[in-house]
Coordinates of C-alpha atoms (C1' of nucleotides) in Angstrom, one line a residue:
Chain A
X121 CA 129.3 144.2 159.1
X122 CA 128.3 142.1 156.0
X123 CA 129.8 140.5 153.4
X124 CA 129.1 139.9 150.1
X125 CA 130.6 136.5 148.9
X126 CA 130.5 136.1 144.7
X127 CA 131.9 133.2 142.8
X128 CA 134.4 134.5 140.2
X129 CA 132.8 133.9 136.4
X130 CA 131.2 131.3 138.5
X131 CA 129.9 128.8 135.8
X132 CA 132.8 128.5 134.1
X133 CA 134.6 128.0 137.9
X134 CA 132.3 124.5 138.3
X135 CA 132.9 123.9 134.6
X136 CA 136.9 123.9 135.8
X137 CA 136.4 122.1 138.9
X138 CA 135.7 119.4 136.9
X139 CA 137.6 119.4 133.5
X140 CA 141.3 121.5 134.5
X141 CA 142.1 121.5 131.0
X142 CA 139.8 124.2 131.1
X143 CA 142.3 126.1 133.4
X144 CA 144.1 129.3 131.7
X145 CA 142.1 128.6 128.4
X146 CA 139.8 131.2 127.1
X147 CA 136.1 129.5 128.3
X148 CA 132.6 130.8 128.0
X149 CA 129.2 129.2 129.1
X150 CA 126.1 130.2 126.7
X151 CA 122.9 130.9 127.5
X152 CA 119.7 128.4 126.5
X153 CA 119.8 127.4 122.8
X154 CA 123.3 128.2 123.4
X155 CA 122.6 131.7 122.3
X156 CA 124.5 134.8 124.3
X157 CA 127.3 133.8 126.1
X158 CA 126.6 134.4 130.0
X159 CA 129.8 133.5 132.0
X160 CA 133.4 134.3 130.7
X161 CA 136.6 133.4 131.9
X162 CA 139.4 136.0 132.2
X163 CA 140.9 135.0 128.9
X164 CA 137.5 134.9 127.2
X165 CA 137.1 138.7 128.9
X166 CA 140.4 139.7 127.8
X167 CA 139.6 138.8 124.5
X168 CA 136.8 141.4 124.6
X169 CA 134.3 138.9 124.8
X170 CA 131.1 141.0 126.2
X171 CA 128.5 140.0 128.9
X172 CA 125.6 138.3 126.8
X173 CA 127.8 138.8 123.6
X174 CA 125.2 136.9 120.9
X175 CA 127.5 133.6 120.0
X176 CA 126.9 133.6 116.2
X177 CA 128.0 137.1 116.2
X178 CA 131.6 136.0 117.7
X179 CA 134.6 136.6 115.5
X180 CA 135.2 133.2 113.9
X181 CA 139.2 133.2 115.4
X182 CA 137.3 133.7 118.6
X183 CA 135.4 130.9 118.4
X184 CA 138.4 128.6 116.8
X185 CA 140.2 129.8 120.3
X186 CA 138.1 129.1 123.0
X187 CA 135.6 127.0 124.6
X188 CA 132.3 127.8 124.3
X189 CA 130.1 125.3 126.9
X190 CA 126.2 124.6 127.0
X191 CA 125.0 125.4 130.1
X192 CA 124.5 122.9 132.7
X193 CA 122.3 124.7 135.3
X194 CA 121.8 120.8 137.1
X195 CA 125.8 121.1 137.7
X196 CA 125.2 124.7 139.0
X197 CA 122.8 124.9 141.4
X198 CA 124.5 121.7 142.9
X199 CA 127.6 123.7 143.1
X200 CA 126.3 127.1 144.4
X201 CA 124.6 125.1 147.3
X202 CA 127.7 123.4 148.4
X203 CA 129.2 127.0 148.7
X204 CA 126.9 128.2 150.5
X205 CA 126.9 125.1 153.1
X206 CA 131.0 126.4 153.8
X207 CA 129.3 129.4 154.4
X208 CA 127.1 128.6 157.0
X209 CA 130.0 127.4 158.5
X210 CA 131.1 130.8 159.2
X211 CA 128.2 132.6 160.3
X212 CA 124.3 131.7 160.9
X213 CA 123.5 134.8 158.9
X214 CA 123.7 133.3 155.4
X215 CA 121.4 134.6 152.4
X216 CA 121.8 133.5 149.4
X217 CA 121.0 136.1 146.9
X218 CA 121.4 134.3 143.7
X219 CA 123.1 131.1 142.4
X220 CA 126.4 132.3 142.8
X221 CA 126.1 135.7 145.1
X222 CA 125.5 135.3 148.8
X223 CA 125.2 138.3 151.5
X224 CA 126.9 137.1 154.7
X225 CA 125.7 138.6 158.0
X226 CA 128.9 138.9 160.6
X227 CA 126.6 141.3 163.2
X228 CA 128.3 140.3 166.9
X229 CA 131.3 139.3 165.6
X230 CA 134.3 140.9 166.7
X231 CA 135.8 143.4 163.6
X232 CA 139.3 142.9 164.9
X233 CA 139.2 139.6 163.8
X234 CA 136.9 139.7 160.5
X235 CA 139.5 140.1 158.0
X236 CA 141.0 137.1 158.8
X237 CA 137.5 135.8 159.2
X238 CA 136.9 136.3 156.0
X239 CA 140.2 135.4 154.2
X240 CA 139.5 131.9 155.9
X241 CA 136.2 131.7 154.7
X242 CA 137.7 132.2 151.5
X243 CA 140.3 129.5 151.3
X244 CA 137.8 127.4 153.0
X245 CA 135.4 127.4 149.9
X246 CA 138.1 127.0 147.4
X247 CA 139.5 123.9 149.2
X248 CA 136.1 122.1 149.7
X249 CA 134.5 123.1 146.5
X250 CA 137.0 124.1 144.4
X251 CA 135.2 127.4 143.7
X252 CA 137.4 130.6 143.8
X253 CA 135.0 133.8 145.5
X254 CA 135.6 137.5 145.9
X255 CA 134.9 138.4 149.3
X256 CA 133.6 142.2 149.8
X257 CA 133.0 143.6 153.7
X258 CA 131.1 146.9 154.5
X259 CA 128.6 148.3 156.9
X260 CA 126.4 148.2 154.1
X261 CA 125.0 145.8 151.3
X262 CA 125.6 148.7 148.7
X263 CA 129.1 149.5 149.7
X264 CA 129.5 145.5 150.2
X265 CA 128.7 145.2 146.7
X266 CA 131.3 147.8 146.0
X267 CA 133.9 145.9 148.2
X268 CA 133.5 142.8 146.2
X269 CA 134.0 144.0 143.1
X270 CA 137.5 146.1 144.1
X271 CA 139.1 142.2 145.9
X272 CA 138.2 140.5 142.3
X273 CA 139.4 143.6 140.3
X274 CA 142.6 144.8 142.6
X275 CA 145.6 141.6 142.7
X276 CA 146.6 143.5 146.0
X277 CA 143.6 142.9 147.7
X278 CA 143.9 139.1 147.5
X279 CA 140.3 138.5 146.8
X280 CA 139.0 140.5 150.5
X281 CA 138.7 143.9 150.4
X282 CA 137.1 145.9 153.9
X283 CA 135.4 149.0 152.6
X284 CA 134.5 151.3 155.5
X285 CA 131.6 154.1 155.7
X286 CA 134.0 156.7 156.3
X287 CA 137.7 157.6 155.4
X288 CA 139.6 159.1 152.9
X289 CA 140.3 155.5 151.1
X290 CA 136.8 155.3 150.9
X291 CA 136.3 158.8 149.8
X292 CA 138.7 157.9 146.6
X293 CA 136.8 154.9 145.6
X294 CA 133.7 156.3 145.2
X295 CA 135.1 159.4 143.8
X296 CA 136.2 156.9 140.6
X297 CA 133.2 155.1 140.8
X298 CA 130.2 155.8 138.0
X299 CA 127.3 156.1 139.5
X300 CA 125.3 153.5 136.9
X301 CA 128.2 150.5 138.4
X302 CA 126.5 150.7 141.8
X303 CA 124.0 147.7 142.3
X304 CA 120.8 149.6 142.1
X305 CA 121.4 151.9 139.4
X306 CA 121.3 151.2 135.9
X307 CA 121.4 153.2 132.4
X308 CA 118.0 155.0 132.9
X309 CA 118.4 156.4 135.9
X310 CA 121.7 157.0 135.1
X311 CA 120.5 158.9 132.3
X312 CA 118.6 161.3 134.5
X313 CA 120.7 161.8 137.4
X314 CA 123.6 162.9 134.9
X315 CA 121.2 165.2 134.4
X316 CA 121.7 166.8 137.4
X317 CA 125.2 167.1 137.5
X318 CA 125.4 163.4 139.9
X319 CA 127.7 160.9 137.9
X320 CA 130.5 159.2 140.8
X321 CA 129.0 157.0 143.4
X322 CA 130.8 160.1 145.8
X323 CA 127.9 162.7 144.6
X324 CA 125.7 160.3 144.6
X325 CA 126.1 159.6 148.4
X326 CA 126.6 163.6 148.7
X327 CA 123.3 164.3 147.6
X328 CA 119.9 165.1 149.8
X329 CA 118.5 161.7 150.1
X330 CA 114.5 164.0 150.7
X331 CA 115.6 165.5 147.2
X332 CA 116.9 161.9 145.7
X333 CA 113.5 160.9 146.5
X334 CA 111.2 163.6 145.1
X335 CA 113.5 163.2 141.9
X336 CA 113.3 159.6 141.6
X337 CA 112.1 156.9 144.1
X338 CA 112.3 155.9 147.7
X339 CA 114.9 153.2 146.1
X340 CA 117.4 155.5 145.1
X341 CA 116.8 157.0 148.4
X342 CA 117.7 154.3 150.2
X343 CA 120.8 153.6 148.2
X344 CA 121.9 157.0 149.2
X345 CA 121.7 156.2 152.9
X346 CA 123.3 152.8 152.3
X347 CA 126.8 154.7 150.6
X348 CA 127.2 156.8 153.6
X349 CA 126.9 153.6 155.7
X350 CA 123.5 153.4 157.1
X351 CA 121.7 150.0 156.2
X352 CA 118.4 150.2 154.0
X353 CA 117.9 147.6 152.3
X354 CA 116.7 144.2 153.6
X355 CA 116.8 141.7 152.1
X356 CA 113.3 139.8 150.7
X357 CA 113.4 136.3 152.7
X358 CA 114.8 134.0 150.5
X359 CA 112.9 131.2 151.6
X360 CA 109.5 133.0 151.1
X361 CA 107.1 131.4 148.5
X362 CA 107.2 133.4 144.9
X363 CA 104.6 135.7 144.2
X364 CA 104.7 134.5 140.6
X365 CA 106.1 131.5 138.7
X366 CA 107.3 131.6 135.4
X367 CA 108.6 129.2 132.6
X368 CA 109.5 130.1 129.2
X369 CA 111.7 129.2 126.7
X370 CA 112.9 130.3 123.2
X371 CA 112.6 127.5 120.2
X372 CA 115.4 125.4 118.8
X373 CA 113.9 126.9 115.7
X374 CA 110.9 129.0 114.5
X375 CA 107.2 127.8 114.0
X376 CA 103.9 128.7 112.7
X377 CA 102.2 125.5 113.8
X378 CA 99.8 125.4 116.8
X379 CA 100.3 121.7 118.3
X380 CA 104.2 123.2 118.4
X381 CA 103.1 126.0 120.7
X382 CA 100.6 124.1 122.4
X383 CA 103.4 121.5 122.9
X384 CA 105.6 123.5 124.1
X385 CA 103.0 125.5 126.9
X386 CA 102.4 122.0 128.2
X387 CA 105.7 121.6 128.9
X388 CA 106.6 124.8 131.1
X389 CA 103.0 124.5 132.3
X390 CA 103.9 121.3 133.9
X391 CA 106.8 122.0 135.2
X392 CA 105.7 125.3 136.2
X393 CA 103.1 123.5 138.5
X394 CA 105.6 121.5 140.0
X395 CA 107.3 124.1 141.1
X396 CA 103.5 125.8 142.3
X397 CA 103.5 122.6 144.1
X398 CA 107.5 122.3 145.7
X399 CA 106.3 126.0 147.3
X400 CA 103.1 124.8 148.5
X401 CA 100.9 127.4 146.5
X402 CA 97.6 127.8 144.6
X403 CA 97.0 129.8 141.7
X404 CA 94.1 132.0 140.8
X405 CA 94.9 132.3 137.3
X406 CA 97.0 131.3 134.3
X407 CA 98.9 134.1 132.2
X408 CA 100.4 132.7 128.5
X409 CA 102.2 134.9 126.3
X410 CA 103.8 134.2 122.7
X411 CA 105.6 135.8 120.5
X412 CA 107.9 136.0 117.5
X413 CA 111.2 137.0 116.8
X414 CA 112.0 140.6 117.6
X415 CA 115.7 140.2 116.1
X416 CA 114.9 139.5 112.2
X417 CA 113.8 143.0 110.5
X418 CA 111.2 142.0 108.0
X419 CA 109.5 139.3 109.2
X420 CA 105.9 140.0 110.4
X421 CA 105.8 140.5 114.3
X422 CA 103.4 139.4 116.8
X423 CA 103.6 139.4 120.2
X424 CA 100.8 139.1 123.0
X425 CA 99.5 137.3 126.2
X426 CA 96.2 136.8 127.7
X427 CA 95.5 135.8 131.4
X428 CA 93.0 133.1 132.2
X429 CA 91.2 133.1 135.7
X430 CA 90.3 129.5 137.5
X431 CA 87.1 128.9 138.6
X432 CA 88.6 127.7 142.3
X433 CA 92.4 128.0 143.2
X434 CA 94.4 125.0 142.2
X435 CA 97.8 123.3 142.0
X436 CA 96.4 120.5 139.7
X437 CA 98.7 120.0 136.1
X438 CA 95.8 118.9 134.4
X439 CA 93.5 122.6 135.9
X440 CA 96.2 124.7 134.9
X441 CA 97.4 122.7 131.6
X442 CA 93.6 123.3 130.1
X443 CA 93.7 126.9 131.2
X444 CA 97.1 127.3 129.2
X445 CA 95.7 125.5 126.3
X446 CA 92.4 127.8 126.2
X447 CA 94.7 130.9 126.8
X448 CA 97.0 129.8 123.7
X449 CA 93.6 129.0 121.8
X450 CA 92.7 132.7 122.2
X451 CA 95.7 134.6 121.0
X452 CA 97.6 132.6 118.4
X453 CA 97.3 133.7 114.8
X454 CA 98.1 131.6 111.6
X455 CA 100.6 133.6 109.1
X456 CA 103.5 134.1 112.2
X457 CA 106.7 131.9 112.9
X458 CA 106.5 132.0 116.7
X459 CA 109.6 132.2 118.6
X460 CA 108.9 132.0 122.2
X461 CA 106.1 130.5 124.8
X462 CA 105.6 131.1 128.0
X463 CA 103.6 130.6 131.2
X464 CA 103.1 132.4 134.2
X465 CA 101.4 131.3 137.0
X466 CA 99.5 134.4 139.2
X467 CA 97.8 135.7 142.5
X468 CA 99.0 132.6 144.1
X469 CA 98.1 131.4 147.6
X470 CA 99.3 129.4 150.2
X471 CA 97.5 125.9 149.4
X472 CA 96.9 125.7 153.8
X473 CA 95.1 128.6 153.8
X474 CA 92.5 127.7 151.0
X475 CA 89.3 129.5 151.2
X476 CA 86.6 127.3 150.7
X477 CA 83.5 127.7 148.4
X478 CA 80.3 128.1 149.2
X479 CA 79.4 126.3 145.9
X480 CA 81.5 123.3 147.0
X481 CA 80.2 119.7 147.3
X482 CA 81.3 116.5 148.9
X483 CA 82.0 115.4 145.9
X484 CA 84.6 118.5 144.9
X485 CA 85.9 117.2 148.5
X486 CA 86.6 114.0 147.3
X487 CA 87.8 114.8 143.7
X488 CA 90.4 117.3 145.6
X489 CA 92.5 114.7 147.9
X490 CA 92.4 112.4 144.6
X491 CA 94.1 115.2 142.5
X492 CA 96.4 115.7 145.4
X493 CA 97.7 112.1 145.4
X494 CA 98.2 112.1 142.3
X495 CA 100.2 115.1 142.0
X496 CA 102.5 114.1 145.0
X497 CA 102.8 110.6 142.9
X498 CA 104.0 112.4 139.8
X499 CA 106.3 114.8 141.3
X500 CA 108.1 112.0 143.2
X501 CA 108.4 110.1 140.3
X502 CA 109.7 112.5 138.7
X503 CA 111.9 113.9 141.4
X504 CA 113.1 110.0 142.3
X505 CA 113.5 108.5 138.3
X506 CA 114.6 111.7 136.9
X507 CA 112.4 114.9 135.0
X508 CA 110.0 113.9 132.8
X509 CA 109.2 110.2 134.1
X510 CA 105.9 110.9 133.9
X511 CA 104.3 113.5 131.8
X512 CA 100.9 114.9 130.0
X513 CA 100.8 114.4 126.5
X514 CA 102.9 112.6 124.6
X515 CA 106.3 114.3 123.3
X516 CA 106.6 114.5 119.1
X517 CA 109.6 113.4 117.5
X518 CA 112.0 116.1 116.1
X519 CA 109.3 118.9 118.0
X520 CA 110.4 122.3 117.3
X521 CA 110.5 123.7 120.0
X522 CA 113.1 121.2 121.9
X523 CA 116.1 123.1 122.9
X524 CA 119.6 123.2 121.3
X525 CA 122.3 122.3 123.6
X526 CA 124.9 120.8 122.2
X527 CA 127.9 121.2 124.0
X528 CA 126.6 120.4 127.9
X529 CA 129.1 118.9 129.7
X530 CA 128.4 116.3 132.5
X531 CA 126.0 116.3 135.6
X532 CA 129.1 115.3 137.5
X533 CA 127.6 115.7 140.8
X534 CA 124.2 114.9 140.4
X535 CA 124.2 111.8 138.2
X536 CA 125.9 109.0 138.4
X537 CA 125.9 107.3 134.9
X538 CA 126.9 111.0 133.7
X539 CA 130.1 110.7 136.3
X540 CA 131.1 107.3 134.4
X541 CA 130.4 108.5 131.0
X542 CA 133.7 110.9 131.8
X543 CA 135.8 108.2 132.9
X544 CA 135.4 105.5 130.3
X545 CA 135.3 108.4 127.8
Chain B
dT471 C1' 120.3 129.6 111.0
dC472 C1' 121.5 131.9 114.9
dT473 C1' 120.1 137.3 120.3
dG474 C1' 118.3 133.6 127.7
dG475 C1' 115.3 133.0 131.6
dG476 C1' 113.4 134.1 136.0
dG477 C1' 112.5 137.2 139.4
dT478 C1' 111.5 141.7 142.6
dC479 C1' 109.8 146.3 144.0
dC480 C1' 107.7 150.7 143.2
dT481 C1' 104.6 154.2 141.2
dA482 C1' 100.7 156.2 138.9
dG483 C1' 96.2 156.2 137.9
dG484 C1' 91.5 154.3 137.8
dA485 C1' 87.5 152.5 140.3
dC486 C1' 85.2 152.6 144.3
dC487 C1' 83.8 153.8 149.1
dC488 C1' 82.0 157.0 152.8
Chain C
dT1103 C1' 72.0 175.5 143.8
dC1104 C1' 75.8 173.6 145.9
dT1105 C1' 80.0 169.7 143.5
dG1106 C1' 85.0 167.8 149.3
dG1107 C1' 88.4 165.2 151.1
dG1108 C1' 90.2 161.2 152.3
dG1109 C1' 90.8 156.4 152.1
dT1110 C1' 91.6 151.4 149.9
dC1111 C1' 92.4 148.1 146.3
dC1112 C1' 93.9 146.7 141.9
dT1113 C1' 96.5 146.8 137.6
dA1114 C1' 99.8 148.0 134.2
dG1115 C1' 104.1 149.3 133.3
dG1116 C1' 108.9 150.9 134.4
dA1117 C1' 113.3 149.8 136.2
dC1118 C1' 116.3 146.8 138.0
dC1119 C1' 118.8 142.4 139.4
dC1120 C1' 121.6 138.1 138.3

DNA sequence: TCTGGGGTCCTAGGACCC
DNA sequence: TCTGGGGTCCTAGGACCC
């Protein structure tokens, strides 16, 4: 058996750990540039409020109403991981899937007593952290999935809900359940198998999995197998390195001017490294894209990325800042008001396994363990003094490109002067 | 004025090899 | 004159997830 353990609207849960003024008030966190709104409290949701709703599209009584927060993804990820420590507690099978979604592995464990397991578990989080979860138990990650959704959405189930492979009870659910609300399927496939007479979860899981697959994929395959109780999907290991790093963000507002962009790329390309670096990788090349805003009809529209190849495999800011900078040299135009930047960081390898050059000299040897130390140097500093201690190139006043965020609450659990700045204010 | 950011896996098709 | 059959590797793009 295996649970699924989600966080209920979980930013806005550590926003009200920490501010309960914020309890039984309609409360929505925005995305970056506080632009969509990403997490909704019931209130905010019964208010018809919709996942990724834009913000300056909310009705203004809607916005008079209720609180609309910044995000504060440094207050999050602290969160999620204390959650996922009470887990642990629990069971030595803990994945955590994403920042507030982890799969809980209960294989040995007597089912007589998992129900109760779990309902423990449960109160267990909210006491330590604060942090109301849904807690959904099946045979199966799919049906899990399933599971979790019915304890948040049913009052009766009191936040655990069992959902076995087999049964009449679980013939019902998934007789009411569209097809495109299982984890796995979305609107395009949804599209097609309406197409052939499948919309419940039920006929879906009826189906010939050989057929599913001819039709479609060896995903939807497996998802088959997983409703009728059979596990196929594994999990990929959390801990494993990334195949690919990415940073991007949208402006604070729109530019046409190069040393914006190239501003901007040497921001995510730094901290993009870092991260490179935190996984213990090398990458073969550099990928930059830009582009301008898809949203405003009208405007001209640009879009376009090129990927730059390094000579030798590196981890080294100042490597993979220059191949950034000569990427955004090749594809940026005059006569566009950009929008968005990005890096991405490809073909990485793992930095112990390094294949050397024949073309290498003592002198490359040498040059390497410098730029080592002083990578580890700036990414301590910067880990110990807080982000952006050190940094390449100087930061412009007023730049563009900085992000809108203007109604971030505090780091409470991270940062100390934030902490105060509450009490005294 | 204003619409997020970061990932994964799979498949098809081309290039190349024997 | 005859013009196979199988394999690998790589890349781009689609679909999906939270």
């Amino acid at each position: 058996m295996i649970a699924l353990v989600d966080g209920n609207n979980f930013y806005v849960s550590c926003e009200r750990v920490f501010d309960p003024r914020l309890e039984g008030r309609p409360v929505g966190v925005l995305s970056n540039n506080d632009g969509c709104v990403v997490a909704r409290s019931n209130e905010l949701k019964a208010l018809g409020v919709g996942m990724g709703a834009p913000m300056h599209l909310l009705p203004p009584a809607i916005r008079r109403q209720a609180v609309l927060l910044s995000s504060n993804y440094a207050l999050y990820g602290d969160m999620s991981r204390r959650v996922n420590q009470v887990l642990a507690e629990f069971s030595p099978d803990v994945e955590a899937y994403s920042i507030d979604e982890s799969f809980v592995g209960f294989a040995g464990f007597p089912e007589a007593s998992l129900e109760e397991r779990c309902r423990e578990l449960r109160d267990t989080v909210r006491r330590w952290t604060g942090i109301p979860v849904g807690v959904g138990l099946a045979p199966t990650r799919v049906l899990a999935k399933v599971a979790n959704h019915l304890a948040k959405r049913e009052p009766a189930f009191e936040g655990v809900c069992w959902l076995q492979a087999e049964g009449e009870a679980t013939r019902r659910v998934l007789e009411a359940w569209p097809v495109t609300e299982l984890w796995g399927v979305a609107r395009r496939t949804g599209e097609r198998l309406a197409l052939m007479g499948i919309d419940t979860a039920w006929q879906l899981r009826e189906a010939d999995p050989k057929r599913i697959r001819r039709a479609f994929s060896v995903v939807l395959e497996r998802i088959v197998w997983e409703l009728r109780g059979r596990p196929a999907i594994a999990l990929d290991d959390m801990a494993a390195p990334r195949q690919r790093i990415l940073v991007s963000r949208s402006f604070g507002r729109l530019t046409g001017a190069f040393h914006d962009l190239e501003a901007a790329l040497r921001q995510h390309g730094a901290r993009s490294a870092e991260k490179l670096r935190g996984q213990g990788s090398l990458a073969r090349a550099v990928m930059v894209f830009v582009r301008t805003n898809p949203f405003i009809a009208g405007e001209p529209q640009y879009r376009n990325s090129v990927v730059v190849p390094l000579v030798w495999p590196t981890d080294d800011s100042r490597d993979l800042l220059e191949a950034a900078r000569r990427g955004l040299a090749a594809i940026f135009l005059t006569g566009y008001r950009y929008q968005k930047c990005g890096v991405m960081l490809l073909d990485l390898v793992d930095a112990d396994h390094r294949q050397h050059s024949l073309l290498e000299t003592a002198q490359d040897e040498v040059e390497r363990g410098r730029s080592k130390r002083l990578m580890a140097t700036v990414d301590r500093l910067n880990r110990e003094m807080g982000r952006d201690t050190v940094r390449f190139g100087l930061p412009r006043e007023g730049n563009a490109w900085a992000l809108r965020c203007e109604r971030r609450t505090s780091c409470y659990t991270t940062r100390w002067d934030e902490l105060m700045r509450v009490k005294t204010g």
